[in-house]
Amino acid sequence: MPKIKLNGKEVEVAPGKTVLQACVDNGAFVPHYCWHPGLSPAGNCRMCLVKVSNSRKLEASCMYPCSDNLEVTTEGPEVAKGRQDVLEFMLINHPLDCPICDKAGECDLQDYTYAYRGGVSRFRDKKVIKHTKDLGPNVRIWGSRCIACTRCVRFCEEVAGTGELCLVNRGDHSVVDVFPTIPIDNPVSLNVVDLCPVGALIDRNFLYQARVWFARETESVCASCARGCNVKITALDNRIKRMVPRVNADVNTWWMCDEGRLNTRYLADDRRLTASKGSARDLDAAARKGNFGIVLSTYQTIEEMWLVKRLAEAWKAPVGFLTLTRGERKKFGGLVIEPDKTPNRRFAEKLFGELKPVPAGCKGLFVLNGIPELEGPPELMAAANGAEFLAVSDLRKGPLVEKAQVVLPACAWAEKDGTFMNVDGRVQRIRKAIEPPAAVRAEVAWLQEALGTEPLSAEGVFLQAAKEVPALAGLDYGKLGNQGAASNGH
Amino acid sequence: MNREFGAETLVELERICARYPRREAALLPAMRLLEREFGCVDEPGMILVAKLLGVSPAHAYGVLTFYTHFRRSSDAKVLLQVCSTLPCALKGSESLYDHLKKITAGEPAITLKKVECLANCDRAPCLQVNEEYIDNATPEMCDQLVAQIRAGRWTPPGQIYSVPPNTHQPVLLRHVLEAGSETMEHYLARGGYKTAEEIVKSGRNPDEVVETVFKSGLRGRGGAGFPTGQKWKFLAKNDKPRYLVVNADESEPGTFKDKLLIDRDPHQLIEGIIIAAYAIRSKTCYIYIRGEFGIGAWILQKAVDEAYEKGFLGRKVFGTASEIDVTVHRGGGAYICGEETGLLSSLEGKRGNPKIKPPFPAVEGLFRSPTIVNNVETIATLPHILKNGVEWFRKMGTEKSPGPKIFSVCGHVHRPGNYEVPLGIPIKELIYDLAGGVRGGKKLKAVIPGGLSAPVFAADEVDNGYVKVDAATKAESRVPITMDFESIAGAGSMLGSGGVIVMDEETCMVDALWNTLRFYAHESCGQCTPCREGTGWIAKLAGRMERGGGRDDEIALLDEVAANMCGRTICVLADAAAMPARSFVKKFRAEFEAHARAKKCPYKHGHAPKPEPAGVGSH
Amino acid sequence: MVTKDVLYKLVVFLATVGIAVGLVPIMTIVERRVAAFIQNRWGPNRVGPWGLLQPVADGIKAFFKEEFVPARADRLLHFIAPMLVFVPPAIGFAVIPWGNQIGSVKLQAVNLNIGVLFMMSVLSIAVYGLAIGGWASNNKWSLLGGLRASAQLISYELTLGLAILVAIMMAESVDPQVIVAKQTRGILSWNVFGGGNLLALPCGLLGILLLYTAALAENNRLPFDLPECEQELVGGYHTEYSSMKFAMFFMGEYVAMVNMSAIVTMLYLGGWYFPGITNPADHSWLGGILSVGVFMAKTFAILFVYVWIRWTFPRFKYNQLMNLGWKGLLPLSLANVALLAVVGVFTGGKP
Amino acid sequence: MTNYNIGSLFKGMFRTFQHLVGKKATLEYPEEKYIPRKGYRGEHRLKKDEQGRMKCVACFMCATACPAECIRIVAGPSPWPDRDKIPVSFEIDLLKCIYCGMCEEACPCDAIELTPTFTQIATTREEKIYDLQKLMNR
């Protein structure tokens, strides 16, 4: 374990680590563009210059190996001057169109420029203009903004494995591009937008949608598959504008898939169910007449499932399940896309044992379906047709809802608080990012109403469940934090 | 449209691929195949080779756009490339280009391009027609050429090699002018391959050879001047294959010695390769030759093939158990591939981006294995050292810079050309005595002593020596400059690859700098920010000054920006661009000020005004 | 003759009341215009020529506004309070000599020989109006305002009385006619200048100053308008009053101001006398009208000073008000009386 | 004892008297029109370029700078090649606006400006929310 002196403080570094990693691990700020913990180092942006005792000039810390007794200085006038100069070069051909750049507000180039440089440019000549075009269905490039850090190129090669991107031309004409006839269209393509330290690569779905400083960000978890990638939801005017991944080494590392990111449109669907019919008490009254069945989707949160379980016990009703499986398991670096397209199947199995099919032949049926893309599968329709009484909670209007005597509109995952257990048995929190439509109440509220218990928040329900469900023993929202926690017995 | 190779070509491609440990390394040769088969490298062609080599088409596209020498689908049948770099520009290539532009306008069979240095500086201005060189081009020759092309009966004139008379006894260049010197027979007849054969057959410990070279004090002839033996000793000792790479990417403007060695005496190089490979225990050698040297590559390949036939290369070298495989790898036209790590990247089938050192190539180089990269001249010197002994070698040159060295003298001198002289001769002797001084009876103004990237000397320094300040006494004295590594470094410049560019009193130094910086802006690989943006910036600054749009305070800005580029990048191309800029500003500041004051160039010269630097708007 | 005298008296009385009440609207427009001018504004100038009909408009507005009594208020007292504020100062005009006599008719509604005492007693009643108004409103701020008003009025009544006493001592009479008559011997015979005795000059000057200061406080005028200070008490005792009842409070204040100005004129500034304009011996119609004019001019000048002071000084704090009243003005006025007494002794009891 | 400072009382009286006879600052508005000084900050307008197109590029700098948060922009792609982004909708709520002029100052394209127009008549709240059309045609 080499020991280095970082800004006069002695720190021990794991062997093989670079100076930049040592700085990052020990909290010394070193600005950088091309270096990313999830990608191989390139050492080309020259922003991470630091002073090391082995060299007279400044060295790029991202490629500099730590050796014993190395003295590293990340501050001071010499280092600041180096960063200033590199920034000056970077801004030579970078257009100053921050006002119309969607990256503004979360742009590293902007931040470092504010940190290290005044607003004056000494460059009086013509800038090099590079292409602006769509690189694929989701990604657009503003070539002039590109600082050729090659993060995106390395991502496509090393993580996505598809290598659609390349750096073309050389010198100050270097710019990221795709092969003329092959657009970037892989399942994780939008990560290049997050990786881009400037506004060169832009998510076409987010294009001109919001200035980020007006938007509100909520830390949550993606519900589009059983992986449960940690995400940040950006919302403005009660609309989800985009989702970006949060780093969680145990779940998704730095990445998330495009499908998950873009699976938000149903929230603002025209067919969204907004009005209720009847009440939870009506449901309870009908259920207590006996011969009642419950259909539960594995999209529901842990809290909701637990309440449904209590209802099933109270009503002595069998519980059948709605699930959704599609495609194959795909792995991209530290990211796995699961075929199970519902976020909480694992917990359903822990709570109910093996998942049973939709109960047939019940006189009354209560369907709790939160799966956005699942609309009345045949076995469910058959069971519903045979039932005299039908209560439905769903996101969207459909044949089932038309038939139902009691309709309780569902909240989408971004509109409520709760928890999911991912495929590895990790319990993670989802948080309310936007308000549900006016008349829509959270499921936990009306499920408790049906139970006739004192209404608790999702957190309160979770605490109750944690007392009784062994898989959740010892957990609470505080312990879950924003990275989640592994469940017991996993 | 889909492109498919014929069966024969596919076999050839497989043979090429087999020469590299990774298939994708054959990308550049595969593109040469595309050029040969389909006349150009286009999108369907790239998809084809990408599929065959197992890389993504985007990778192939990125690599193609990095290099300038491949024929694009937009290029016409005849490609006219006019060298516009300083040595040619000093001889009026700009007006030649303008003339050509006029006479080829609207001619569908001709594509006219301005290119950077073609390593033919002694016969400037020079242009390349497809693969052929045309020396000392004049407007009349151009008229004739274009007329011939129009008539469809163009025959390549062939290059005339000449070496000016030299009072010193040449070693490497001794036989280059003899007829058939490039053939195996000629080389064997003059006792070639004997030294290599003796060493290989003797079964000597290779370390002894290394020691001999180390003791000889041979220093790299490519530019940095690093002791060759020392470099060999740095080789990492592991069980990975070792590679020998011969740097034949002679692209430093003002240097044209390797081209002569390759074209006229390839076997001398191959013998050196056998010795070097034996010494460093390498079984594989790649000769990375400039893309522009199409004919050179052909000659070299022929020589290699002959050596294989004779059994000097291949499985059983000289009948022993030694193995040496030599592959001629042709580049694609990029100055940066002359930098050793850039060369290795290019050789791996990637963009020629230099890599960060450490690790040095001797530890982790080509295909992540220990690699030695040596210049052509360095390798070609080896047989002579081992044949004649260390004592013989050290008798020539100085204590720290022993041996003979080829200096390429070009620009405004009477007799431009390659001069092989012992290191350490006075610069005055080289310029005035050997090269005959400034032509036309004009006065000397400036000399760039070691290729375009070396800081410039003013005439006064050349004539009267540089000012040396004694560290202890602060006393100033004039020390004459001699052509060796130490003296030139002491004078604030560098010997580099030995390309001496001479400028007479009528040369506008601002224009010369602009030309220089344009070259670097065009050749920067675009990896590191300070170089990518800085080379373009200082080129534009110098261009604006030359055109009269500069301001007084921008002279200091030019110097400062150049200073900011130094030492901040992976390779030294940024420094190579910055050093001339800083030295020009330092030594000829008055000319810059005159430009700013007059708001135009005060010199009357043959260079037509150019609207934009060549590095901008092309590609 | 009795009939004729009665007729005359009736005319004079009606004129007196008319002037007293009629001055109120004039004062409102004067106050607002002067206030505007001091603040570099124009003030109300849209109704009638130069805005002169503004008071009429205000009056009509006040008259037609909704009459509102708060719930659980004491309706009777709520009704009486504004009258108690308005009527006493109006009655006080009865004993004020508005001018010299015309023929045998003195221009004074009631010729009381204890006129000054009458006036003081009548004026003191107004405080009940404020206290009752505050109490009757069933509003704590109103009550506080009323209480403040009573405390303030009682405090400053002492100074007021002692300042009046100075004039009485100089005139040696409490008959307004006598007091004025004694000041018709040239300008120096005015009580403000010592009533003809130059040794009493300081007493006269101090007397009018004390009287005027006390008058400001008595009339709840700035800088002593604490009973209705908006910042603390919303509107003070009249918060819960609207329409004509509010107008009565409002007018009562102005009537009291006019009354107080008339008293100051009468006691210290020679009443209707001004050398060269009025001649005490001239009992002609012209002389009478001129004397009324002089009196009115002096009264207006003092009224103007009211307004002027209002827009110049900030409000006192309550403790400052009490400090000034009890620790400043009261000892000073006592000393003034004592000084005048000493002067009187030394000058043989006669000024 | 409190310092009553009689002298300054009279000084104050003198000062107010000066104002009493001094020049009046107010105008008799409907008859006498107010001519705003240069740089007066009245209601907003969006400028056009030489070709009659809006200059605004929907950068939201005005909305960002606005302390009253009265500017609401929805951006969209531009139909013209010389810019990327234009406002699809641009609304200023003049009831919220405090006429500070920060929007004008923040604008990098010189596209928004505060005109000298200071009379605004509206009978509903909606009328006071100026949209793109209204702001352009001012």
Tab-separated table of N, CA and C in Angstrom, chain A residues 42-46 49 57-58 60 63-65 78 81-82 85-86 88-90 92-93 122-128 130 146-148 157 162-174 177-182, chain B residues 43 46-47 56-59 61-62 65-68 333-334 351 356 358 521-530 532-534 536-537 540-541 544 549 551 554 557 560-561 564-565 567-570 612 615-619:
chain	number	residue	atom	x	y	z
A	42	ALA	N	-8.522	8.164	-20.037
A	42	ALA	CA	-8.024	8.580	-21.345
A	42	ALA	C	-6.935	9.631	-21.209
A	43	GLY	N	-7.044	10.446	-20.201
A	43	GLY	CA	-5.995	11.436	-19.937
A	43	GLY	C	-5.908	12.525	-20.961
A	44	ASN	N	-7.014	12.834	-21.648
A	44	ASN	CA	-6.879	13.814	-22.726
A	44	ASN	C	-7.408	15.196	-22.411
A	45	CYS	N	-8.247	15.341	-21.366
A	45	CYS	CA	-8.821	16.676	-21.159
A	45	CYS	C	-7.831	17.604	-20.484
A	46	ARG	N	-6.898	17.063	-19.763
A	46	ARG	CA	-5.819	17.796	-19.091
A	46	ARG	C	-6.345	18.723	-18.004
A	49	LEU	N	-5.005	18.476	-13.820
A	49	LEU	CA	-3.598	18.745	-13.546
A	49	LEU	C	-3.361	18.949	-12.054
A	57	LYS	N	6.805	19.784	-14.102
A	57	LYS	CA	5.592	20.368	-14.661
A	57	LYS	C	4.361	19.751	-13.994
A	58	LEU	N	3.212	20.302	-14.348
A	58	LEU	CA	1.975	19.749	-13.804
A	58	LEU	C	1.667	18.438	-14.523
A	60	ALA	N	-1.184	15.233	-15.324
A	60	ALA	CA	-2.593	14.827	-15.335
A	60	ALA	C	-2.772	13.709	-14.320
A	63	MET	N	-3.982	9.735	-14.846
A	63	MET	CA	-3.162	8.658	-15.385
A	63	MET	C	-1.884	8.502	-14.567
A	64	TYR	N	-1.716	9.298	-13.535
A	64	TYR	CA	-0.446	9.282	-12.822
A	64	TYR	C	-0.496	8.249	-11.711
A	65	PRO	N	0.386	7.249	-11.744
A	65	PRO	CA	0.307	6.224	-10.703
A	65	PRO	C	0.813	6.748	-9.358
A	78	GLU	N	-0.149	27.674	-8.743
A	78	GLU	CA	0.385	27.027	-9.940
A	78	GLU	C	-0.662	26.084	-10.550
A	81	LYS	N	-3.497	28.053	-11.989
A	81	LYS	CA	-3.118	28.635	-13.277
A	81	LYS	C	-3.225	27.578	-14.384
A	82	GLY	N	-2.752	26.381	-14.076
A	82	GLY	CA	-2.836	25.301	-15.056
A	82	GLY	C	-4.271	25.037	-15.465
A	85	ASP	N	-5.623	27.840	-17.606
A	85	ASP	CA	-5.141	27.818	-18.984
A	85	ASP	C	-5.864	26.741	-19.788
A	86	VAL	N	-6.029	25.571	-19.171
A	86	VAL	CA	-6.728	24.502	-19.893
A	86	VAL	C	-8.156	24.940	-20.204
A	88	GLU	N	-9.179	27.935	-20.604
A	88	GLU	CA	-9.143	28.936	-21.662
A	88	GLU	C	-9.094	28.250	-23.026
A	89	PHE	N	-8.258	27.230	-23.124
A	89	PHE	CA	-8.169	26.502	-24.390
A	89	PHE	C	-9.498	25.831	-24.717
A	90	MET	N	-10.118	25.290	-23.683
A	90	MET	CA	-11.359	24.563	-23.909
A	90	MET	C	-12.447	25.489	-24.448
A	92	ILE	N	-11.992	28.110	-26.322
A	92	ILE	CA	-11.661	28.759	-27.586
A	92	ILE	C	-12.743	28.482	-28.619
A	93	ASN	N	-13.006	27.210	-28.823
A	93	ASN	CA	-13.961	26.845	-29.867
A	93	ASN	C	-15.300	26.411	-29.309
A	122	ARG	N	-9.862	35.982	-24.621
A	122	ARG	CA	-8.849	36.703	-25.398
A	122	ARG	C	-8.851	36.255	-26.847
A	123	PHE	N	-9.767	35.371	-27.164
A	123	PHE	CA	-9.812	34.807	-28.512
A	123	PHE	C	-10.642	35.703	-29.408
A	124	ARG	N	-10.026	36.198	-30.495
A	124	ARG	CA	-10.740	37.141	-31.341
A	124	ARG	C	-11.046	36.579	-32.723
A	125	ASP	N	-10.602	35.350	-32.969
A	125	ASP	CA	-10.737	34.834	-34.331
A	125	ASP	C	-12.008	34.011	-34.483
A	126	LYS	N	-12.162	33.466	-35.657
A	126	LYS	CA	-13.368	32.679	-35.933
A	126	LYS	C	-13.314	31.337	-35.224
A	127	LYS	N	-14.425	30.951	-34.648
A	127	LYS	CA	-14.470	29.637	-34.016
A	127	LYS	C	-14.674	28.564	-35.082
A	128	VAL	N	-14.285	27.361	-34.720
A	128	VAL	CA	-14.525	26.235	-35.623
A	128	VAL	C	-15.952	25.754	-35.397
A	130	LYS	N	-18.761	22.990	-35.853
A	130	LYS	CA	-18.897	21.565	-36.157
A	130	LYS	C	-20.378	21.194	-36.258
A	146	CYS	N	-18.605	20.103	-28.247
A	146	CYS	CA	-17.859	18.904	-27.839
A	146	CYS	C	-16.438	19.273	-27.440
A	147	ILE	N	-15.980	18.752	-26.322
A	147	ILE	CA	-14.603	18.993	-25.908
A	147	ILE	C	-13.753	17.741	-26.113
A	148	ALA	N	-14.256	16.800	-26.903
A	148	ALA	CA	-13.502	15.607	-27.310
A	148	ALA	C	-12.929	14.839	-26.132
A	157	GLU	N	-17.979	1.707	-26.398
A	157	GLU	CA	-17.102	0.571	-26.630
A	157	GLU	C	-17.041	-0.355	-25.428
A	162	THR	N	-21.265	-1.734	-28.194
A	162	THR	CA	-21.736	-1.601	-29.564
A	162	THR	C	-20.846	-0.683	-30.385
A	163	GLY	N	-20.143	0.217	-29.734
A	163	GLY	CA	-19.188	1.074	-30.426
A	163	GLY	C	-19.756	1.885	-31.563
A	164	GLU	N	-20.930	2.482	-31.347
A	164	GLU	CA	-21.505	3.277	-32.440
A	164	GLU	C	-20.835	4.636	-32.583
A	165	LEU	N	-20.217	5.097	-31.501
A	165	LEU	CA	-19.661	6.437	-31.547
A	165	LEU	C	-18.172	6.388	-31.828
A	166	CYS	N	-17.684	7.444	-32.457
A	166	CYS	CA	-16.261	7.557	-32.680
A	166	CYS	C	-15.913	9.029	-32.710
A	167	LEU	N	-14.628	9.276	-32.563
A	167	LEU	CA	-14.154	10.635	-32.707
A	167	LEU	C	-13.681	10.756	-34.149
A	168	VAL	N	-14.176	11.748	-34.870
A	168	VAL	CA	-13.736	11.890	-36.246
A	168	VAL	C	-12.889	13.140	-36.391
A	169	ASN	N	-12.117	13.177	-37.459
A	169	ASN	CA	-11.203	14.260	-37.773
A	169	ASN	C	-10.148	14.395	-36.679
A	170	ARG	N	-9.296	15.385	-36.842
A	170	ARG	CA	-8.273	15.560	-35.810
A	170	ARG	C	-8.064	17.050	-35.564
A	171	GLY	N	-7.205	17.349	-34.615
A	171	GLY	CA	-6.959	18.738	-34.256
A	171	GLY	C	-8.228	19.358	-33.724
A	172	ASP	N	-8.373	20.654	-33.971
A	172	ASP	CA	-9.543	21.318	-33.390
A	172	ASP	C	-10.825	21.008	-34.169
A	173	HIS	N	-10.736	20.124	-35.143
A	173	HIS	CA	-11.956	19.671	-35.809
A	173	HIS	C	-12.455	18.350	-35.232
A	174	SER	N	-11.756	17.853	-34.222
A	174	SER	CA	-12.172	16.575	-33.628
A	174	SER	C	-13.567	16.724	-33.055
A	177	ASP	N	-18.926	11.551	-33.480
A	177	ASP	CA	-19.880	11.303	-34.562
A	177	ASP	C	-20.217	9.813	-34.584
A	178	VAL	N	-21.207	9.472	-35.379
A	178	VAL	CA	-21.516	8.061	-35.625
A	178	VAL	C	-21.097	7.743	-37.050
A	179	PHE	N	-21.042	6.485	-37.357
A	179	PHE	CA	-20.830	6.106	-38.746
A	179	PHE	C	-22.020	6.633	-39.547
A	180	PRO	N	-21.777	7.200	-40.740
A	180	PRO	CA	-22.859	7.920	-41.429
A	180	PRO	C	-24.178	7.170	-41.547
A	181	THR	N	-24.124	5.861	-41.661
A	181	THR	CA	-25.394	5.158	-41.870
A	181	THR	C	-25.839	4.351	-40.651
A	182	ILE	N	-25.085	4.449	-39.560
A	182	ILE	CA	-25.442	3.618	-38.405
A	182	ILE	C	-25.676	4.519	-37.189
B	43	GLU	N	-18.016	4.608	-47.511
B	43	GLU	CA	-18.782	4.046	-46.393
B	43	GLU	C	-19.032	2.538	-46.538
B	46	MET	N	-15.877	0.774	-45.755
B	46	MET	CA	-15.533	0.757	-44.327
B	46	MET	C	-16.352	-0.295	-43.599
B	47	ILE	N	-17.647	-0.405	-43.965
B	47	ILE	CA	-18.483	-1.426	-43.320
B	47	ILE	C	-17.893	-2.802	-43.600
B	56	SER	N	-16.088	-2.006	-34.976
B	56	SER	CA	-17.326	-1.340	-35.346
B	56	SER	C	-17.058	-0.405	-36.519
B	57	PRO	N	-18.031	-0.230	-37.393
B	57	PRO	CA	-17.826	0.687	-38.520
B	57	PRO	C	-17.438	2.079	-38.047
B	58	ALA	N	-18.014	2.488	-36.898
B	58	ALA	CA	-17.684	3.820	-36.384
B	58	ALA	C	-16.202	3.922	-36.078
B	59	HIS	N	-15.636	2.856	-35.546
B	59	HIS	CA	-14.209	2.858	-35.247
B	59	HIS	C	-13.420	3.072	-36.540
B	61	TYR	N	-14.454	4.434	-39.212
B	61	TYR	CA	-14.722	5.791	-39.695
B	61	TYR	C	-13.852	6.800	-38.948
B	62	GLY	N	-13.789	6.623	-37.615
B	62	GLY	CA	-12.955	7.515	-36.814
B	62	GLY	C	-11.502	7.425	-37.221
B	65	THR	N	-10.966	9.130	-40.737
B	65	THR	CA	-10.974	10.591	-40.738
B	65	THR	C	-9.762	11.160	-40.042
B	66	PHE	N	-9.050	10.311	-39.295
B	66	PHE	CA	-7.840	10.792	-38.636
B	66	PHE	C	-6.719	10.980	-39.645
B	67	TYR	N	-6.711	10.129	-40.647
B	67	TYR	CA	-5.616	10.158	-41.620
B	67	TYR	C	-6.053	10.914	-42.868
B	68	THR	N	-5.092	11.582	-43.477
B	68	THR	CA	-5.452	12.430	-44.609
B	68	THR	C	-5.106	11.777	-45.946
B	333	GLY	N	-0.827	9.078	-43.366
B	333	GLY	CA	-0.668	10.527	-43.503
B	333	GLY	C	-1.053	11.276	-42.253
B	334	ALA	N	-0.195	11.177	-41.270
B	334	ALA	CA	-0.417	11.938	-40.051
B	334	ALA	C	0.922	12.157	-39.388
B	351	ARG	N	-6.746	5.356	-34.125
B	351	ARG	CA	-6.320	6.708	-34.438
B	351	ARG	C	-4.930	6.892	-33.841
B	356	ILE	N	-0.075	8.158	-22.938
B	356	ILE	CA	0.612	8.765	-21.801
B	356	ILE	C	1.803	7.907	-21.390
B	358	PRO	N	4.617	7.651	-18.193
B	358	PRO	CA	4.722	6.201	-18.209
B	358	PRO	C	3.364	5.532	-18.369
B	521	ALA	N	-1.312	23.013	-36.387
B	521	ALA	CA	-2.768	23.011	-36.175
B	521	ALA	C	-3.405	21.892	-36.992
B	522	HIS	N	-2.842	21.677	-38.180
B	522	HIS	CA	-3.385	20.637	-39.047
B	522	HIS	C	-3.036	19.257	-38.537
B	523	GLU	N	-1.892	19.151	-37.872
B	523	GLU	CA	-1.390	17.825	-37.506
B	523	GLU	C	-1.666	17.442	-36.058
B	524	SER	N	-2.192	18.353	-35.271
B	524	SER	CA	-2.505	17.990	-33.890
B	524	SER	C	-3.528	16.864	-33.902
B	525	CYS	N	-3.328	15.860	-33.050
B	525	CYS	CA	-4.234	14.720	-33.105
B	525	CYS	C	-5.582	15.058	-32.496
B	526	GLY	N	-5.632	16.109	-31.679
B	526	GLY	CA	-6.913	16.523	-31.130
B	526	GLY	C	-7.260	15.838	-29.833
B	527	GLN	N	-6.294	15.199	-29.234
B	527	GLN	CA	-6.566	14.504	-27.989
B	527	GLN	C	-6.586	15.470	-26.813
B	528	CYS	N	-5.457	16.122	-26.563
B	528	CYS	CA	-5.330	16.972	-25.383
B	528	CYS	C	-5.835	18.375	-25.687
B	529	THR	N	-6.552	18.899	-24.728
B	529	THR	CA	-7.157	20.209	-24.930
B	529	THR	C	-6.150	21.302	-25.276
B	530	PRO	N	-5.054	21.473	-24.528
B	530	PRO	CA	-4.182	22.614	-24.822
B	530	PRO	C	-3.635	22.563	-26.240
B	532	ARG	N	-4.985	20.694	-28.904
B	532	ARG	CA	-6.067	20.726	-29.888
B	532	ARG	C	-6.516	22.163	-30.154
B	533	GLU	N	-6.752	22.885	-29.073
B	533	GLU	CA	-7.276	24.232	-29.234
B	533	GLU	C	-6.153	25.246	-29.405
B	534	GLY	N	-5.036	24.990	-28.693
B	534	GLY	CA	-3.947	25.964	-28.701
B	534	GLY	C	-3.276	26.080	-30.056
B	536	GLY	N	-4.536	25.580	-32.953
B	536	GLY	CA	-5.427	26.324	-33.839
B	536	GLY	C	-5.418	27.802	-33.508
B	537	TRP	N	-5.409	28.089	-32.227
B	537	TRP	CA	-5.472	29.483	-31.799
B	537	TRP	C	-4.222	30.250	-32.235
B	540	LYS	N	-4.180	30.837	-35.917
B	540	LYS	CA	-5.077	31.913	-36.341
B	540	LYS	C	-4.513	33.275	-35.958
B	541	LEU	N	-3.906	33.328	-34.765
B	541	LEU	CA	-3.304	34.584	-34.320
B	541	LEU	C	-2.202	35.015	-35.278
B	544	ARG	N	-3.564	36.101	-38.615
B	544	ARG	CA	-4.163	37.437	-38.585
B	544	ARG	C	-3.067	38.502	-38.561
B	549	GLY	N	-4.045	42.059	-39.458
B	549	GLY	CA	-5.135	42.296	-38.515
B	549	GLY	C	-4.729	42.178	-37.065
B	551	ARG	N	-2.899	43.041	-33.393
B	551	ARG	CA	-2.705	44.201	-32.542
B	551	ARG	C	-1.395	44.032	-31.800
B	554	GLU	N	-1.256	41.601	-28.942
B	554	GLU	CA	-1.444	40.188	-29.256
B	554	GLU	C	-0.126	39.465	-29.496
B	557	LEU	N	0.345	38.040	-26.330
B	557	LEU	CA	-0.668	36.986	-26.165
B	557	LEU	C	-0.217	35.710	-26.862
B	560	GLU	N	2.265	34.085	-24.795
B	560	GLU	CA	1.716	33.520	-23.560
B	560	GLU	C	0.915	32.255	-23.855
B	561	VAL	N	0.116	32.309	-24.902
B	561	VAL	CA	-0.677	31.119	-25.240
B	561	VAL	C	0.255	29.955	-25.552
B	564	ASN	N	1.555	28.600	-22.438
B	564	ASN	CA	0.553	27.824	-21.706
B	564	ASN	C	0.387	26.420	-22.270
B	565	MET	N	0.741	26.245	-23.540
B	565	MET	CA	0.588	24.923	-24.149
B	565	MET	C	1.695	23.973	-23.711
B	567	GLY	N	4.182	21.589	-22.027
B	567	GLY	CA	4.225	20.697	-20.868
B	567	GLY	C	2.878	20.337	-20.303
B	568	ARG	N	1.802	20.595	-21.009
B	568	ARG	CA	0.487	20.299	-20.462
B	568	ARG	C	-0.188	19.152	-21.201
B	569	THR	N	0.558	18.511	-22.088
B	569	THR	CA	-0.100	17.533	-22.961
B	569	THR	C	0.576	16.174	-22.880
B	570	ILE	N	-0.080	15.198	-23.487
B	570	ILE	CA	0.433	13.825	-23.438
B	570	ILE	C	1.754	13.732	-24.187
B	612	GLU	N	-7.532	31.880	-45.180
B	612	GLU	CA	-7.648	31.158	-43.905
B	612	GLU	C	-6.505	30.172	-43.821
B	615	GLY	N	-5.215	24.695	-42.030
B	615	GLY	CA	-5.723	23.759	-41.030
B	615	GLY	C	-7.192	23.938	-40.743
B	616	VAL	N	-7.766	24.984	-41.286
B	616	VAL	CA	-9.159	25.269	-40.973
B	616	VAL	C	-10.011	25.028	-42.200
B	617	GLY	N	-11.101	24.432	-42.012
B	617	GLY	CA	-12.055	24.284	-43.099
B	617	GLY	C	-11.762	23.121	-44.020
B	618	SER	N	-10.595	22.484	-43.855
B	618	SER	CA	-10.333	21.313	-44.697
B	618	SER	C	-10.882	20.076	-44.006
B	619	HIS	N	-10.336	18.947	-44.214
B	619	HIS	CA	-10.825	17.641	-43.740
B	619	HIS	C	-12.119	17.300	-44.444
